[in-house]
Amino acid sequence: MTALEPRDADVPRLIKDVDVPAPEGPVLPEGILGRTYRALSIGIVSVVFLIAFEATAVGTAMPVAARELHGIPLYAYAFSAYFTTSLFAMVLSGQWADRRGPLAPLATGISAFAAGLLLSGTAGSMWMFIAGRAVQGLGGGLVIVALYVVISRAYPERLRPAILAAFAASWVIPSVVGPLAAGSVTEHLGWRWVFVGIPVLIVFPLALALPEIRRMASGPADPEAPVEAYDRRRIALALGISLGAGLLQYAGQERNWLSLLPAAAGAALLVPAIRGLLPRGTWRAARGLPAVVLLRGVAAGSFIAAESFVPLMLVTQRGMSPTLAGLSLAAGGGTWALGSYVQSRPRLEPHREPLMVGAMVLVALSIAAAPAVLIASVPVWTVAVAWAFGCFGMGVVIASTSVLLLKLSAPEEAGANSAALQISDGLSNVLLLAAGGAAFAALGGGTMDATEKTATTSHPAAFAVVFFPMAAVALAGAWVAGRVRER
């Protein structure tokens, strides 16, 4: 009770003095779209919506951009540049938000994200295009961690599952519309418009969200406490984890004896960086926060690594067009949002741990079922069904790990712990993609022709060696999910 709240005995007198009738029934608590949170919720969900639209649209336009810029051999770097710089930005954003509040890193991140899109969209060479992707990754890393800190400070614990479910729902429309819109724009206006058009849309969420963030979540968590200096060691480790991940990706793509040198250098940079940036006990799945952080990486890495090969498998093995192959995963956007919604139900909160265990089993089964289409008699829609179930499980797990992380973090630690969660996510994507790609190529995996009209033949075993190990990793995640609650 605060000094502004009347005692129960004073309520009748106060009501009588102002001649206001007593309210009937209990007052319902506000939701994320109530008067207090409406503008903030719409603003930050719009930011996530645009990031989702960019992710789905740019992936469609990227092959055309690489071909016109004569950069097909450098194609993979357009993706790795984004991931490696975002890993560094996540750590920087966590420290920045913990010390100064999430407003500045969020605004800077959105600006850098837009600048990177413009740089890539106006690039005259493939290396300039890759530089734009690197700038965009810096912005994306700053934004995602700052958003978690906003949720931690602006929303009470009971509303956090709902706003995270809204984040997941904001991916539904982009997952369906993004590839179609980007394909149409690329065909009729050119690929550059896919990149330069998105920054214009960022003005609306900025105008709506930033004033509310300034009002509800700006400044340090404890304004009266002295502001700590930036941890230069953690920033140096963040730089090491980015460089190490980049070197390992390079080594995985080259696949020759000389590539062992950058691989060894990358590992030497990664090991101490990971130990210093992730919570103690992460790699042994210690109960509580370490297990939550590890589970995020296991789930995201196994699923995204497998998903990256689904369209290629459908094109090379079943003769589908790239557009139809990509759209076969579109239903997953809706089931992902459904899974995130299910975990947000208050009645399921006591059962969150077994719900996550079951969800990871579902993810493992969906990954293992996908390569069934390598058998000619199996209908191609089997992949769409399997992936829809897998996305449901991912919706449960990804949102739940975010909820548990904020629940287990003190306000002044929300930024650093959110950065650790995102590092686990991003780093596992990089490492498992690199491992899957190297195994795929080693067994004779084919790739799309540069004209995107034909595809080389791939041995079915090349796909099996990607999907089945990733299913095993996801199944191990079910064990990790059983350790997310502290005893």
Coordinates of C-alpha atoms in Angstrom, one line a residue:
M1 CA 0.0 0.0 0.0
T2 CA 1.3 3.4 -0.9
A3 CA 0.6 6.8 0.6
L4 CA -1.8 7.6 -2.3
E5 CA -4.0 4.5 -1.6
P6 CA -6.9 5.0 0.9
R7 CA -7.4 2.5 3.7
D8 CA -10.5 0.3 3.4
A9 CA -12.2 2.1 6.2
D10 CA -11.8 5.4 4.4
V11 CA -13.4 4.3 1.1
P12 CA -17.1 4.9 2.0
R13 CA -16.4 8.4 3.3
L14 CA -14.4 9.3 0.2
I15 CA -17.1 8.1 -2.1
K16 CA -19.7 10.0 -0.2
D17 CA -17.7 13.2 -0.3
V18 CA -17.4 13.3 -4.1
D19 CA -20.9 11.9 -4.6
V20 CA -19.8 9.0 -6.8
P21 CA -21.6 5.7 -6.7
A22 CA -19.6 2.8 -5.5
P23 CA -18.5 0.5 -8.4
E24 CA -20.3 -2.7 -8.8
G25 CA -18.2 -5.9 -9.0
P26 CA -14.5 -6.3 -9.2
V27 CA -12.4 -4.0 -11.5
L28 CA -10.9 -6.1 -14.3
P29 CA -7.1 -5.7 -14.8
E30 CA -5.9 -4.0 -17.9
G31 CA -4.6 -6.1 -20.8
I32 CA -1.8 -5.2 -23.2
L33 CA -4.3 -3.1 -25.3
G34 CA -5.7 -1.3 -22.2
R35 CA -5.4 2.5 -22.0
T36 CA -2.1 2.3 -20.1
Y37 CA -0.3 0.0 -22.5
R38 CA -2.1 0.4 -25.9
A39 CA 0.3 2.8 -27.6
L40 CA 3.4 1.0 -26.4
S41 CA 2.1 -2.4 -27.4
I42 CA 1.0 -1.3 -30.9
G43 CA 4.3 0.5 -31.4
I44 CA 6.7 -2.3 -30.3
V45 CA 4.6 -5.0 -32.1
S46 CA 4.8 -2.9 -35.2
V47 CA 8.6 -2.9 -34.9
V48 CA 8.6 -6.7 -34.7
F49 CA 6.2 -6.9 -37.6
L50 CA 8.5 -4.9 -39.8
I51 CA 11.5 -7.0 -38.8
A52 CA 9.5 -10.1 -39.7
F53 CA 8.4 -8.6 -43.0
E54 CA 12.1 -7.7 -43.8
A55 CA 13.3 -11.2 -42.9
T56 CA 10.8 -12.9 -45.2
A57 CA 10.9 -10.4 -48.0
V58 CA 14.7 -9.9 -48.2
G59 CA 15.2 -13.7 -48.3
T60 CA 13.1 -13.8 -51.5
A61 CA 15.0 -10.9 -53.2
M62 CA 18.5 -11.9 -52.1
P63 CA 19.3 -14.4 -54.9
V64 CA 18.3 -11.9 -57.6
A65 CA 20.4 -9.2 -55.9
A66 CA 23.5 -11.5 -55.7
R67 CA 23.1 -12.5 -59.4
E68 CA 22.8 -8.9 -60.6
L69 CA 25.8 -7.8 -58.4
H70 CA 27.9 -10.7 -59.7
G71 CA 28.2 -12.0 -56.2
I72 CA 26.9 -15.6 -56.3
P73 CA 30.1 -17.0 -54.8
L74 CA 29.7 -14.5 -51.9
Y75 CA 26.0 -15.3 -51.4
A76 CA 26.4 -17.0 -48.0
Y77 CA 28.3 -14.0 -46.6
A78 CA 25.2 -11.8 -47.0
F79 CA 23.6 -13.9 -44.2
S80 CA 26.7 -14.5 -42.1
A81 CA 27.5 -10.8 -42.0
Y82 CA 24.1 -10.1 -40.4
F83 CA 24.4 -12.8 -37.8
T84 CA 28.0 -12.1 -36.8
T85 CA 27.6 -8.4 -36.2
S86 CA 24.3 -8.9 -34.4
L87 CA 26.0 -11.1 -31.8
F88 CA 28.3 -8.2 -30.9
A89 CA 25.4 -5.7 -30.9
M90 CA 23.4 -7.9 -28.5
V91 CA 26.0 -7.7 -25.7
L92 CA 26.5 -4.0 -26.3
S93 CA 22.7 -3.4 -26.2
G94 CA 22.3 -5.3 -22.9
Q95 CA 24.9 -3.2 -21.2
W96 CA 23.6 0.0 -22.7
A97 CA 20.0 -0.7 -21.7
D98 CA 20.9 -1.8 -18.1
R99 CA 22.9 1.4 -17.5
R100 CA 20.9 4.0 -19.5
G101 CA 17.6 2.4 -20.2
P102 CA 16.3 0.8 -23.5
L103 CA 15.3 4.0 -25.3
A104 CA 18.7 4.9 -26.8
P105 CA 19.7 1.4 -28.0
L106 CA 16.3 0.8 -29.4
A107 CA 16.3 4.1 -31.4
T108 CA 19.9 3.6 -32.5
G109 CA 19.2 0.1 -33.5
I110 CA 16.1 0.9 -35.6
S111 CA 18.1 3.7 -37.3
A112 CA 21.0 1.4 -38.0
F113 CA 18.6 -1.3 -39.3
A114 CA 17.1 1.2 -41.8
A115 CA 20.6 2.5 -42.8
G116 CA 21.7 -1.0 -43.5
L117 CA 18.7 -1.7 -45.7
L118 CA 19.4 1.6 -47.6
L119 CA 23.1 0.7 -48.0
S120 CA 22.3 -2.7 -49.4
G121 CA 19.5 -1.4 -51.6
T122 CA 21.8 1.1 -53.3
A123 CA 24.9 -1.0 -53.4
G124 CA 26.9 -1.1 -56.6
S125 CA 28.9 -4.2 -55.7
M126 CA 28.4 -7.4 -53.7
W127 CA 30.9 -6.4 -51.0
M128 CA 29.0 -3.1 -50.5
F129 CA 25.8 -5.2 -50.3
I130 CA 27.4 -7.4 -47.6
A131 CA 28.5 -4.2 -45.7
G132 CA 24.9 -3.1 -45.6
R133 CA 23.8 -6.4 -44.2
A134 CA 26.5 -6.1 -41.5
V135 CA 25.2 -2.7 -40.5
Q136 CA 21.7 -4.1 -40.5
G137 CA 22.8 -6.9 -38.2
L138 CA 24.2 -4.3 -35.8
G139 CA 20.8 -2.6 -35.7
G140 CA 18.9 -5.9 -35.4
G141 CA 21.0 -7.0 -32.4
L142 CA 20.5 -3.6 -30.6
V143 CA 16.7 -3.7 -31.2
I144 CA 15.9 -7.3 -30.1
V145 CA 17.6 -7.0 -26.7
A146 CA 16.3 -3.5 -26.0
L147 CA 12.8 -4.8 -26.7
Y148 CA 13.1 -7.4 -24.0
V149 CA 14.3 -4.8 -21.5
V150 CA 11.2 -2.6 -22.4
I151 CA 9.0 -5.6 -21.7
S152 CA 10.8 -6.3 -18.4
R153 CA 10.3 -2.7 -17.2
A154 CA 7.0 -1.5 -18.7
Y155 CA 4.8 -4.6 -18.3
P156 CA 3.9 -6.4 -15.1
E157 CA 4.7 -10.1 -15.0
R158 CA 1.2 -11.2 -15.7
L159 CA 1.2 -9.4 -19.1
R160 CA 4.5 -10.5 -20.4
P161 CA 3.3 -13.8 -21.8
A162 CA 0.6 -11.9 -23.7
I163 CA 2.9 -9.3 -25.3
L164 CA 5.4 -12.1 -26.3
A165 CA 2.5 -14.0 -27.9
A166 CA 1.7 -10.8 -29.8
F167 CA 5.3 -10.7 -31.0
A168 CA 4.8 -14.2 -32.4
A169 CA 1.5 -13.3 -34.0
S170 CA 3.1 -10.4 -35.8
W171 CA 5.1 -13.0 -37.9
V172 CA 2.0 -14.6 -39.3
I173 CA 1.1 -12.1 -42.0
P174 CA 4.7 -11.5 -43.1
S175 CA 5.4 -15.2 -43.4
V176 CA 2.6 -15.5 -46.0
V177 CA 2.6 -12.0 -47.6
G178 CA 6.4 -11.3 -47.5
P179 CA 7.6 -13.8 -50.1
L180 CA 4.7 -12.9 -52.5
A181 CA 5.1 -9.2 -52.1
A182 CA 8.8 -9.3 -52.4
G183 CA 8.6 -11.5 -55.5
S184 CA 6.1 -9.2 -57.2
V185 CA 8.2 -6.1 -56.4
T186 CA 11.4 -7.8 -57.5
E187 CA 9.7 -8.8 -60.8
H188 CA 8.1 -5.5 -61.7
L189 CA 10.2 -2.8 -60.0
G190 CA 13.5 -4.5 -59.2
W191 CA 15.1 -6.1 -56.1
R192 CA 16.4 -2.7 -54.8
W193 CA 12.9 -1.5 -54.0
V194 CA 12.5 -4.4 -51.5
F195 CA 15.4 -3.0 -49.5
V196 CA 14.8 0.8 -49.8
G197 CA 11.1 0.6 -49.4
I198 CA 11.1 -0.9 -45.9
P199 CA 12.8 2.0 -44.0
V200 CA 9.9 4.3 -44.9
L201 CA 7.6 2.1 -42.9
I202 CA 9.7 2.4 -39.8
V203 CA 8.5 6.0 -39.2
F204 CA 5.1 4.9 -37.8
P205 CA 6.3 2.6 -35.0
L206 CA 9.0 5.0 -34.0
A207 CA 6.5 7.8 -33.6
L208 CA 4.2 5.6 -31.6
A209 CA 6.6 3.6 -29.4
L210 CA 9.4 6.0 -28.5
P211 CA 7.4 8.5 -26.5
E212 CA 5.8 5.7 -24.5
I213 CA 9.1 4.0 -23.9
R214 CA 10.5 7.3 -22.7
R215 CA 7.6 7.6 -20.3
M216 CA 7.4 4.0 -19.0
A217 CA 10.9 2.5 -19.3
S218 CA 13.5 5.1 -19.8
G219 CA 16.6 5.6 -17.6
P220 CA 18.4 3.1 -15.4
A221 CA 16.5 0.5 -13.4
D222 CA 17.5 2.2 -10.2
P223 CA 17.8 6.0 -10.8
E224 CA 19.4 6.5 -7.4
A225 CA 22.1 3.9 -7.8
P226 CA 25.4 5.0 -9.3
V227 CA 25.8 4.2 -13.0
E228 CA 28.3 1.4 -13.4
A229 CA 31.0 1.7 -16.1
Y230 CA 30.7 -0.5 -19.2
D231 CA 32.2 -3.9 -18.8
R232 CA 35.0 -3.7 -21.4
R233 CA 35.8 -7.4 -20.9
R234 CA 32.3 -8.4 -21.9
I235 CA 32.5 -6.1 -24.9
A236 CA 35.8 -7.7 -25.9
L237 CA 34.3 -11.1 -25.5
A238 CA 31.4 -10.1 -27.7
L239 CA 33.8 -9.0 -30.4
G240 CA 35.5 -12.4 -30.0
I241 CA 32.3 -14.3 -30.3
S242 CA 31.4 -12.5 -33.5
L243 CA 34.8 -13.0 -35.1
G244 CA 34.9 -16.6 -34.0
A245 CA 31.5 -17.4 -35.5
G246 CA 32.5 -15.7 -38.7
L247 CA 35.7 -17.7 -39.0
L248 CA 33.9 -21.0 -38.3
Q249 CA 31.3 -20.2 -41.0
Y250 CA 34.1 -19.4 -43.5
A251 CA 35.9 -22.6 -42.7
G252 CA 32.7 -24.6 -43.0
Q253 CA 32.0 -23.2 -46.5
E254 CA 35.6 -23.7 -47.8
R255 CA 36.0 -27.3 -46.7
N256 CA 39.7 -27.8 -47.5
W257 CA 42.8 -28.4 -45.4
L258 CA 43.7 -24.7 -45.3
S259 CA 40.3 -24.0 -43.8
L260 CA 41.4 -25.8 -40.6
L261 CA 43.4 -22.7 -39.7
P262 CA 40.5 -20.3 -39.5
A263 CA 38.4 -23.0 -37.9
A264 CA 41.0 -23.4 -35.1
A265 CA 41.2 -19.6 -34.7
G266 CA 37.4 -19.3 -34.6
A267 CA 37.2 -22.0 -31.9
A268 CA 39.9 -20.3 -29.9
L269 CA 38.0 -17.1 -29.9
L270 CA 34.6 -18.7 -29.3
V271 CA 35.3 -20.9 -26.3
P272 CA 36.4 -18.2 -23.8
A273 CA 33.8 -15.8 -25.2
I274 CA 30.9 -18.2 -24.7
R275 CA 32.1 -19.1 -21.1
G276 CA 32.2 -15.4 -20.3
L277 CA 29.0 -14.2 -21.8
L278 CA 26.5 -17.0 -21.0
P279 CA 25.4 -17.8 -17.4
R280 CA 27.6 -20.1 -15.4
G281 CA 26.4 -23.7 -15.8
T282 CA 24.8 -23.1 -19.2
W283 CA 26.6 -26.0 -21.0
R284 CA 25.7 -28.5 -18.3
A285 CA 22.1 -27.3 -18.2
A286 CA 22.1 -26.2 -14.6
R287 CA 18.6 -25.7 -13.3
G288 CA 17.0 -22.3 -13.7
L289 CA 18.4 -19.5 -15.9
P290 CA 21.3 -21.5 -17.4
A291 CA 18.9 -24.2 -18.7
V292 CA 16.6 -21.6 -20.1
V293 CA 19.4 -20.0 -22.0
L294 CA 20.7 -23.3 -23.3
L295 CA 17.2 -24.5 -24.3
R296 CA 16.7 -21.3 -26.4
G297 CA 19.9 -22.2 -28.4
V298 CA 19.1 -25.9 -28.8
A299 CA 15.5 -25.2 -30.0
A300 CA 16.3 -22.3 -32.3
G301 CA 19.5 -23.8 -33.8
S302 CA 18.1 -27.2 -34.6
F303 CA 14.9 -26.0 -36.1
I304 CA 16.3 -23.1 -38.1
A305 CA 19.1 -25.2 -39.5
A306 CA 16.7 -27.9 -40.6
E307 CA 14.2 -25.3 -42.0
S308 CA 16.9 -23.7 -44.2
F309 CA 17.1 -27.0 -46.2
V310 CA 13.4 -27.6 -46.6
P311 CA 12.8 -25.4 -49.7
L312 CA 16.0 -26.8 -51.4
M313 CA 14.9 -30.3 -50.7
L314 CA 11.5 -29.7 -52.3
V315 CA 13.0 -28.1 -55.3
T316 CA 15.8 -30.5 -56.0
Q317 CA 14.1 -33.8 -55.0
R318 CA 10.4 -33.1 -55.9
G319 CA 10.6 -30.6 -58.7
M320 CA 8.7 -27.8 -57.0
S321 CA 9.3 -24.1 -57.9
P322 CA 11.2 -22.0 -55.4
T323 CA 8.1 -19.9 -54.7
L324 CA 5.9 -22.9 -54.0
A325 CA 8.7 -24.5 -51.9
G326 CA 8.9 -21.4 -49.8
L327 CA 5.2 -21.1 -49.4
S328 CA 5.0 -24.7 -48.1
L329 CA 6.3 -23.3 -44.8
A330 CA 3.8 -20.4 -44.7
A331 CA 1.3 -22.3 -42.5
G332 CA 4.0 -22.5 -39.8
G333 CA 3.6 -18.8 -39.1
G334 CA 0.1 -19.3 -37.9
T335 CA 0.8 -22.4 -35.8
W336 CA 3.8 -20.7 -34.3
A337 CA 1.6 -17.8 -33.2
L338 CA -0.9 -20.3 -31.9
G339 CA 1.7 -22.1 -29.8
S340 CA 2.8 -18.7 -28.3
Y341 CA -0.8 -17.9 -27.5
V342 CA -1.3 -21.3 -25.8
Q343 CA 1.7 -20.7 -23.5
S344 CA 0.3 -17.3 -22.5
R345 CA -2.9 -18.7 -20.9
P346 CA -2.8 -18.2 -17.1
R347 CA -4.2 -21.6 -16.4
L348 CA -1.2 -23.3 -18.0
E349 CA 1.4 -21.4 -16.0
P350 CA 1.8 -24.1 -13.3
H351 CA 2.3 -26.6 -16.2
R352 CA 4.9 -24.6 -18.2
E353 CA 7.7 -27.1 -17.7
P354 CA 5.9 -30.2 -19.0
L355 CA 4.4 -28.1 -21.8
M356 CA 7.8 -27.2 -22.9
V357 CA 9.1 -30.8 -22.8
G358 CA 6.2 -31.9 -24.9
A359 CA 6.7 -29.0 -27.3
M360 CA 10.4 -30.0 -27.9
V361 CA 9.4 -33.6 -28.6
L362 CA 7.0 -32.2 -31.2
V363 CA 9.8 -30.2 -32.7
A364 CA 12.0 -33.2 -32.9
L365 CA 9.3 -35.3 -34.5
S366 CA 8.5 -32.7 -37.2
I367 CA 12.2 -32.4 -38.1
A368 CA 12.6 -36.1 -38.4
A369 CA 9.4 -36.4 -40.5
A370 CA 10.3 -33.8 -43.0
P371 CA 12.7 -35.9 -45.1
A372 CA 10.0 -38.5 -45.7
V373 CA 9.3 -36.6 -48.9
L374 CA 12.6 -38.0 -50.2
I375 CA 10.5 -41.1 -50.9
A376 CA 8.6 -40.4 -54.2
S377 CA 5.4 -42.0 -53.0
V378 CA 5.1 -39.6 -50.0
P379 CA 2.9 -36.5 -50.8
V380 CA 4.8 -33.2 -50.8
W381 CA 2.2 -31.7 -48.5
T382 CA 3.6 -34.0 -45.7
V383 CA 6.3 -31.4 -45.1
A384 CA 3.8 -28.6 -44.7
V385 CA 1.8 -30.6 -42.1
A386 CA 4.9 -31.7 -40.2
W387 CA 6.3 -28.2 -40.2
A388 CA 3.1 -26.7 -39.0
F389 CA 3.3 -29.0 -35.9
G390 CA 6.9 -28.2 -35.4
C391 CA 6.2 -24.4 -35.5
F392 CA 3.5 -24.9 -32.9
G393 CA 6.1 -26.5 -30.6
M394 CA 8.6 -23.7 -31.4
G395 CA 5.9 -21.1 -30.5
V396 CA 5.5 -22.6 -27.1
V397 CA 9.2 -22.9 -26.4
I398 CA 10.5 -19.6 -27.7
A399 CA 7.9 -17.5 -25.9
S400 CA 8.2 -19.6 -22.8
T401 CA 12.0 -19.2 -22.6
S402 CA 11.5 -15.4 -22.9
V403 CA 8.9 -15.4 -20.1
L404 CA 11.1 -17.5 -17.8
L405 CA 14.2 -15.4 -18.5
L406 CA 12.4 -12.2 -17.5
K407 CA 10.9 -13.9 -14.5
L408 CA 14.4 -15.1 -13.3
S409 CA 16.2 -11.8 -13.9
A410 CA 16.4 -8.9 -11.5
P411 CA 15.5 -5.5 -13.3
E412 CA 19.1 -4.4 -13.4
E413 CA 20.1 -7.7 -15.0
A414 CA 17.4 -7.9 -17.6
G415 CA 19.6 -6.5 -20.4
A416 CA 22.6 -8.7 -19.8
N417 CA 20.4 -11.8 -19.4
S418 CA 18.4 -11.0 -22.5
A419 CA 21.6 -10.6 -24.4
A420 CA 22.7 -14.0 -23.2
L421 CA 19.4 -15.5 -24.4
Q422 CA 19.8 -13.9 -27.9
I423 CA 23.5 -14.9 -28.1
S424 CA 22.5 -18.5 -27.4
D425 CA 19.9 -18.2 -30.2
G426 CA 22.0 -16.5 -32.8
L427 CA 25.2 -18.5 -32.1
S428 CA 23.5 -21.8 -32.3
N429 CA 21.9 -20.8 -35.6
V430 CA 25.4 -20.0 -37.0
L431 CA 27.1 -23.1 -35.7
L432 CA 24.4 -25.6 -36.6
L433 CA 23.9 -24.1 -40.0
A434 CA 27.6 -24.3 -40.6
A435 CA 27.7 -27.9 -39.4
G436 CA 24.7 -28.9 -41.4
G437 CA 25.9 -27.1 -44.5
A438 CA 29.3 -28.8 -44.4
A439 CA 27.8 -32.2 -43.9
F440 CA 25.3 -31.6 -46.8
A441 CA 28.1 -30.5 -49.2
A442 CA 30.4 -33.4 -48.1
L443 CA 27.7 -35.9 -49.2
G444 CA 27.2 -34.3 -52.6
G445 CA 24.4 -31.9 -51.8
G446 CA 23.3 -29.8 -54.8
T447 CA 22.5 -26.1 -54.9
M448 CA 20.3 -23.9 -57.0
D449 CA 21.6 -22.8 -60.4
A450 CA 22.6 -19.1 -60.6
T451 CA 19.7 -18.5 -62.9
E452 CA 17.3 -20.1 -60.4
K453 CA 15.6 -22.0 -63.2
T454 CA 17.3 -25.3 -62.7
A455 CA 18.7 -27.2 -59.8
T456 CA 21.5 -29.7 -59.6
T457 CA 20.7 -33.2 -58.4
S458 CA 21.4 -33.9 -54.7
H459 CA 21.8 -37.3 -53.2
P460 CA 19.0 -38.0 -50.7
A461 CA 21.6 -38.9 -48.0
A462 CA 22.8 -35.3 -48.2
F463 CA 19.5 -34.1 -46.8
A464 CA 19.1 -37.0 -44.3
V465 CA 22.5 -36.1 -42.7
V466 CA 21.1 -32.6 -42.0
F467 CA 17.6 -33.5 -40.7
F468 CA 18.2 -36.5 -38.5
P469 CA 21.1 -35.0 -36.5
M470 CA 19.0 -31.8 -36.0
A471 CA 16.1 -33.9 -34.8
A472 CA 18.4 -35.6 -32.3
V473 CA 19.5 -32.1 -31.1
A474 CA 15.9 -31.1 -30.7
L475 CA 15.1 -34.3 -28.7
A476 CA 18.0 -33.4 -26.4
G477 CA 16.2 -30.1 -25.9
A478 CA 13.3 -32.0 -24.3
W479 CA 15.6 -33.1 -21.5
V480 CA 16.9 -29.5 -21.1
A481 CA 13.3 -28.3 -20.9
G482 CA 12.8 -30.4 -17.9
R483 CA 15.4 -28.4 -16.0
V484 CA 14.2 -24.8 -16.6
R485 CA 12.5 -24.4 -13.2
E486 CA 14.6 -23.8 -10.1
R487 CA 14.1 -26.4 -7.3

